[in-house]
Amino acid sequence: MKSAFWTDEMRKSMYARLLHEFGPHREWAGSRSPTDKKVQFKAILAELAAQFSKQVGKTIRPSAVEQQMDWGITIQKEMRSKGHVRTFILNKAAALEANFISYNDLPQYMSVKEK
């Protein structure tokens, strides 16, 4: 499993930092990033990537941090991979716990189908 090194603590730390820097996701100017603060956003992703790389002893790119964040803000309703379902749930839980998203940001219905 590709993202097995992503711990709950790393996810919580990421969402808490994003909340601190940019506010809750629902208040962002853009859907995938705070478009009014693009440079600062990219810098924070790089800082988090460096921090997490040190923690796990493996290179984590800023794009990987952004990909994890995407799982916390996605509104996907159908998934076919068990790995995606796991990543979706863990990121949603961490984002909720950090108050980065709210329960209103969760899908009303979700379908999981095996490949």
JSON list of C-alpha atoms in Angstrom, two decimals:
[
{"chain": "A", "resi": 1, "resn": "MET", "atom": "CA", "xyz": [0.00, 0.00, 0.00]},
{"chain": "A", "resi": 2, "resn": "LYS", "atom": "CA", "xyz": [1.52, 3.24, -1.21]},
{"chain": "A", "resi": 3, "resn": "SER", "atom": "CA", "xyz": [0.48, 5.65, 1.54]},
{"chain": "A", "resi": 4, "resn": "ALA", "atom": "CA", "xyz": [1.05, 3.33, 4.53]},
{"chain": "A", "resi": 5, "resn": "PHE", "atom": "CA", "xyz": [3.72, 5.68, 5.91]},
{"chain": "A", "resi": 6, "resn": "TRP", "atom": "CA", "xyz": [1.17, 8.49, 6.24]},
{"chain": "A", "resi": 7, "resn": "THR", "atom": "CA", "xyz": [0.28, 8.42, 9.91]},
{"chain": "A", "resi": 8, "resn": "ASP", "atom": "CA", "xyz": [-2.79, 9.86, 11.56]},
{"chain": "A", "resi": 9, "resn": "GLU", "atom": "CA", "xyz": [-0.54, 12.33, 13.34]},
{"chain": "A", "resi": 10, "resn": "MET", "atom": "CA", "xyz": [0.96, 13.51, 10.04]},
{"chain": "A", "resi": 11, "resn": "ARG", "atom": "CA", "xyz": [-2.49, 14.04, 8.55]},
{"chain": "A", "resi": 12, "resn": "LYS", "atom": "CA", "xyz": [-3.74, 15.92, 11.62]},
{"chain": "A", "resi": 13, "resn": "SER", "atom": "CA", "xyz": [-0.61, 18.08, 11.61]},
{"chain": "A", "resi": 14, "resn": "MET", "atom": "CA", "xyz": [-1.07, 18.86, 7.91]},
{"chain": "A", "resi": 15, "resn": "TYR", "atom": "CA", "xyz": [-4.73, 19.89, 8.25]},
{"chain": "A", "resi": 16, "resn": "ALA", "atom": "CA", "xyz": [-4.04, 21.89, 11.42]},
{"chain": "A", "resi": 17, "resn": "ARG", "atom": "CA", "xyz": [-1.25, 23.78, 9.65]},
{"chain": "A", "resi": 18, "resn": "LEU", "atom": "CA", "xyz": [-3.42, 24.45, 6.58]},
{"chain": "A", "resi": 19, "resn": "LEU", "atom": "CA", "xyz": [-6.24, 25.66, 8.83]},
{"chain": "A", "resi": 20, "resn": "HIS", "atom": "CA", "xyz": [-3.85, 27.94, 10.74]},
{"chain": "A", "resi": 21, "resn": "GLU", "atom": "CA", "xyz": [-2.35, 29.43, 7.58]},
{"chain": "A", "resi": 22, "resn": "PHE", "atom": "CA", "xyz": [-5.41, 29.65, 5.31]},
{"chain": "A", "resi": 23, "resn": "GLY", "atom": "CA", "xyz": [-8.53, 29.12, 7.39]},
{"chain": "A", "resi": 24, "resn": "PRO", "atom": "CA", "xyz": [-11.16, 26.41, 6.89]},
{"chain": "A", "resi": 25, "resn": "HIS", "atom": "CA", "xyz": [-11.40, 24.94, 3.42]},
{"chain": "A", "resi": 26, "resn": "ARG", "atom": "CA", "xyz": [-14.95, 26.25, 2.87]},
{"chain": "A", "resi": 27, "resn": "GLU", "atom": "CA", "xyz": [-13.58, 29.82, 3.05]},
{"chain": "A", "resi": 28, "resn": "TRP", "atom": "CA", "xyz": [-10.87, 29.35, 0.42]},
{"chain": "A", "resi": 29, "resn": "ALA", "atom": "CA", "xyz": [-11.09, 31.41, -2.76]},
{"chain": "A", "resi": 30, "resn": "GLY", "atom": "CA", "xyz": [-10.42, 28.25, -4.82]},
{"chain": "A", "resi": 31, "resn": "SER", "atom": "CA", "xyz": [-11.70, 24.71, -4.49]},
{"chain": "A", "resi": 32, "resn": "ARG", "atom": "CA", "xyz": [-8.31, 22.93, -4.44]},
{"chain": "A", "resi": 33, "resn": "SER", "atom": "CA", "xyz": [-6.11, 25.70, -3.09]},
{"chain": "A", "resi": 34, "resn": "PRO", "atom": "CA", "xyz": [-6.43, 29.22, -1.72]},
{"chain": "A", "resi": 35, "resn": "THR", "atom": "CA", "xyz": [-6.00, 30.88, -5.12]},
{"chain": "A", "resi": 36, "resn": "ASP", "atom": "CA", "xyz": [-5.48, 34.27, -3.51]},
{"chain": "A", "resi": 37, "resn": "LYS", "atom": "CA", "xyz": [-2.43, 32.87, -1.64]},
{"chain": "A", "resi": 38, "resn": "LYS", "atom": "CA", "xyz": [-0.87, 30.49, -4.19]},
{"chain": "A", "resi": 39, "resn": "VAL", "atom": "CA", "xyz": [2.78, 31.28, -3.42]},
{"chain": "A", "resi": 40, "resn": "GLN", "atom": "CA", "xyz": [2.28, 30.92, 0.34]},
{"chain": "A", "resi": 41, "resn": "PHE", "atom": "CA", "xyz": [0.31, 27.69, -0.22]},
{"chain": "A", "resi": 42, "resn": "LYS", "atom": "CA", "xyz": [3.12, 26.13, -2.29]},
{"chain": "A", "resi": 43, "resn": "ALA", "atom": "CA", "xyz": [5.65, 27.18, 0.37]},
{"chain": "A", "resi": 44, "resn": "ILE", "atom": "CA", "xyz": [3.62, 25.53, 3.14]},
{"chain": "A", "resi": 45, "resn": "LEU", "atom": "CA", "xyz": [3.32, 22.32, 1.10]},
{"chain": "A", "resi": 46, "resn": "ALA", "atom": "CA", "xyz": [7.12, 22.33, 0.69]},
{"chain": "A", "resi": 47, "resn": "GLU", "atom": "CA", "xyz": [7.65, 22.91, 4.43]},
{"chain": "A", "resi": 48, "resn": "LEU", "atom": "CA", "xyz": [5.27, 20.08, 5.30]},
{"chain": "A", "resi": 49, "resn": "ALA", "atom": "CA", "xyz": [6.96, 17.78, 2.78]},
{"chain": "A", "resi": 50, "resn": "ALA", "atom": "CA", "xyz": [10.37, 18.48, 4.34]},
{"chain": "A", "resi": 51, "resn": "GLN", "atom": "CA", "xyz": [9.02, 17.95, 7.86]},
{"chain": "A", "resi": 52, "resn": "PHE", "atom": "CA", "xyz": [7.32, 14.66, 6.96]},
{"chain": "A", "resi": 53, "resn": "SER", "atom": "CA", "xyz": [10.35, 13.45, 5.00]},
{"chain": "A", "resi": 54, "resn": "LYS", "atom": "CA", "xyz": [12.47, 13.85, 8.14]},
{"chain": "A", "resi": 55, "resn": "GLN", "atom": "CA", "xyz": [9.85, 12.02, 10.22]},
{"chain": "A", "resi": 56, "resn": "VAL", "atom": "CA", "xyz": [9.61, 8.95, 7.98]},
{"chain": "A", "resi": 57, "resn": "GLY", "atom": "CA", "xyz": [13.15, 8.89, 6.58]},
{"chain": "A", "resi": 58, "resn": "LYS", "atom": "CA", "xyz": [11.82, 8.91, 3.04]},
{"chain": "A", "resi": 59, "resn": "THR", "atom": "CA", "xyz": [11.52, 11.72, 0.50]},
{"chain": "A", "resi": 60, "resn": "ILE", "atom": "CA", "xyz": [8.00, 13.12, 0.38]},
{"chain": "A", "resi": 61, "resn": "ARG", "atom": "CA", "xyz": [7.33, 15.63, -2.35]},
{"chain": "A", "resi": 62, "resn": "PRO", "atom": "CA", "xyz": [5.07, 18.66, -1.92]},
{"chain": "A", "resi": 63, "resn": "SER", "atom": "CA", "xyz": [2.78, 17.13, -4.56]},
{"chain": "A", "resi": 64, "resn": "ALA", "atom": "CA", "xyz": [2.31, 14.08, -2.29]},
{"chain": "A", "resi": 65, "resn": "VAL", "atom": "CA", "xyz": [1.27, 16.36, 0.58]},
{"chain": "A", "resi": 66, "resn": "GLU", "atom": "CA", "xyz": [-1.16, 18.10, -1.75]},
{"chain": "A", "resi": 67, "resn": "GLN", "atom": "CA", "xyz": [-2.52, 14.74, -2.89]},
{"chain": "A", "resi": 68, "resn": "GLN", "atom": "CA", "xyz": [-3.25, 13.76, 0.73]},
{"chain": "A", "resi": 69, "resn": "MET", "atom": "CA", "xyz": [-4.94, 17.12, 1.27]},
{"chain": "A", "resi": 70, "resn": "ASP", "atom": "CA", "xyz": [-7.05, 16.51, -1.84]},
{"chain": "A", "resi": 71, "resn": "TRP", "atom": "CA", "xyz": [-8.51, 13.38, -0.21]},
{"chain": "A", "resi": 72, "resn": "GLY", "atom": "CA", "xyz": [-9.66, 15.52, 2.72]},
{"chain": "A", "resi": 73, "resn": "ILE", "atom": "CA", "xyz": [-11.50, 17.99, 0.51]},
{"chain": "A", "resi": 74, "resn": "THR", "atom": "CA", "xyz": [-12.76, 15.74, -2.29]},
{"chain": "A", "resi": 75, "resn": "ILE", "atom": "CA", "xyz": [-16.47, 15.19, -2.74]},
{"chain": "A", "resi": 76, "resn": "GLN", "atom": "CA", "xyz": [-16.07, 11.85, -4.49]},
{"chain": "A", "resi": 77, "resn": "LYS", "atom": "CA", "xyz": [-19.09, 9.65, -4.05]},
{"chain": "A", "resi": 78, "resn": "GLU", "atom": "CA", "xyz": [-17.95, 6.48, -5.79]},
{"chain": "A", "resi": 79, "resn": "MET", "atom": "CA", "xyz": [-14.66, 4.63, -5.40]},
{"chain": "A", "resi": 80, "resn": "ARG", "atom": "CA", "xyz": [-13.51, 1.28, -6.71]},
{"chain": "A", "resi": 81, "resn": "SER", "atom": "CA", "xyz": [-10.27, 0.72, -4.82]},
{"chain": "A", "resi": 82, "resn": "LYS", "atom": "CA", "xyz": [-9.99, -0.36, -1.18]},
{"chain": "A", "resi": 83, "resn": "GLY", "atom": "CA", "xyz": [-6.84, 1.71, -0.89]},
{"chain": "A", "resi": 84, "resn": "HIS", "atom": "CA", "xyz": [-8.67, 4.82, -2.06]},
{"chain": "A", "resi": 85, "resn": "VAL", "atom": "CA", "xyz": [-11.50, 4.20, 0.38]},
{"chain": "A", "resi": 86, "resn": "ARG", "atom": "CA", "xyz": [-9.01, 3.86, 3.24]},
{"chain": "A", "resi": 87, "resn": "THR", "atom": "CA", "xyz": [-7.14, 7.03, 2.26]},
{"chain": "A", "resi": 88, "resn": "PHE", "atom": "CA", "xyz": [-10.43, 8.92, 1.80]},
{"chain": "A", "resi": 89, "resn": "ILE", "atom": "CA", "xyz": [-11.71, 7.91, 5.26]},
{"chain": "A", "resi": 90, "resn": "LEU", "atom": "CA", "xyz": [-8.45, 8.60, 7.11]},
{"chain": "A", "resi": 91, "resn": "ASN", "atom": "CA", "xyz": [-8.03, 12.02, 5.50]},
{"chain": "A", "resi": 92, "resn": "LYS", "atom": "CA", "xyz": [-11.66, 13.00, 6.05]},
{"chain": "A", "resi": 93, "resn": "ALA", "atom": "CA", "xyz": [-11.37, 12.00, 9.71]},
{"chain": "A", "resi": 94, "resn": "ALA", "atom": "CA", "xyz": [-8.15, 13.99, 10.21]},
{"chain": "A", "resi": 95, "resn": "ALA", "atom": "CA", "xyz": [-9.57, 17.02, 8.37]},
{"chain": "A", "resi": 96, "resn": "LEU", "atom": "CA", "xyz": [-12.72, 16.89, 10.50]},
{"chain": "A", "resi": 97, "resn": "GLU", "atom": "CA", "xyz": [-10.76, 16.54, 13.73]},
{"chain": "A", "resi": 98, "resn": "ALA", "atom": "CA", "xyz": [-8.61, 19.56, 12.81]},
{"chain": "A", "resi": 99, "resn": "ASN", "atom": "CA", "xyz": [-11.77, 21.57, 11.90]},
{"chain": "A", "resi": 100, "resn": "PHE", "atom": "CA", "xyz": [-10.35, 22.05, 8.41]},
{"chain": "A", "resi": 101, "resn": "ILE", "atom": "CA", "xyz": [-13.66, 20.71, 7.04]},
{"chain": "A", "resi": 102, "resn": "SER", "atom": "CA", "xyz": [-17.08, 20.28, 8.67]},
{"chain": "A", "resi": 103, "resn": "TYR", "atom": "CA", "xyz": [-19.60, 17.44, 8.64]},
{"chain": "A", "resi": 104, "resn": "ASN", "atom": "CA", "xyz": [-21.49, 19.34, 5.91]},
{"chain": "A", "resi": 105, "resn": "ASP", "atom": "CA", "xyz": [-18.48, 18.68, 3.66]},
{"chain": "A", "resi": 106, "resn": "LEU", "atom": "CA", "xyz": [-19.02, 14.91, 3.79]},
{"chain": "A", "resi": 107, "resn": "PRO", "atom": "CA", "xyz": [-20.91, 13.18, 0.98]},
{"chain": "A", "resi": 108, "resn": "GLN", "atom": "CA", "xyz": [-24.51, 12.29, 1.82]},
{"chain": "A", "resi": 109, "resn": "TYR", "atom": "CA", "xyz": [-24.07, 8.97, 0.07]},
{"chain": "A", "resi": 110, "resn": "MET", "atom": "CA", "xyz": [-21.00, 6.97, -0.91]},
{"chain": "A", "resi": 111, "resn": "SER", "atom": "CA", "xyz": [-20.75, 3.86, -3.05]},
{"chain": "A", "resi": 112, "resn": "VAL", "atom": "CA", "xyz": [-17.83, 1.43, -2.85]},
{"chain": "A", "resi": 113, "resn": "LYS", "atom": "CA", "xyz": [-17.47, -1.18, -5.59]},
{"chain": "A", "resi": 114, "resn": "GLU", "atom": "CA", "xyz": [-14.77, -3.79, -5.98]},
{"chain": "A", "resi": 115, "resn": "LYS", "atom": "CA", "xyz": [-12.87, -3.76, -9.27]}
]
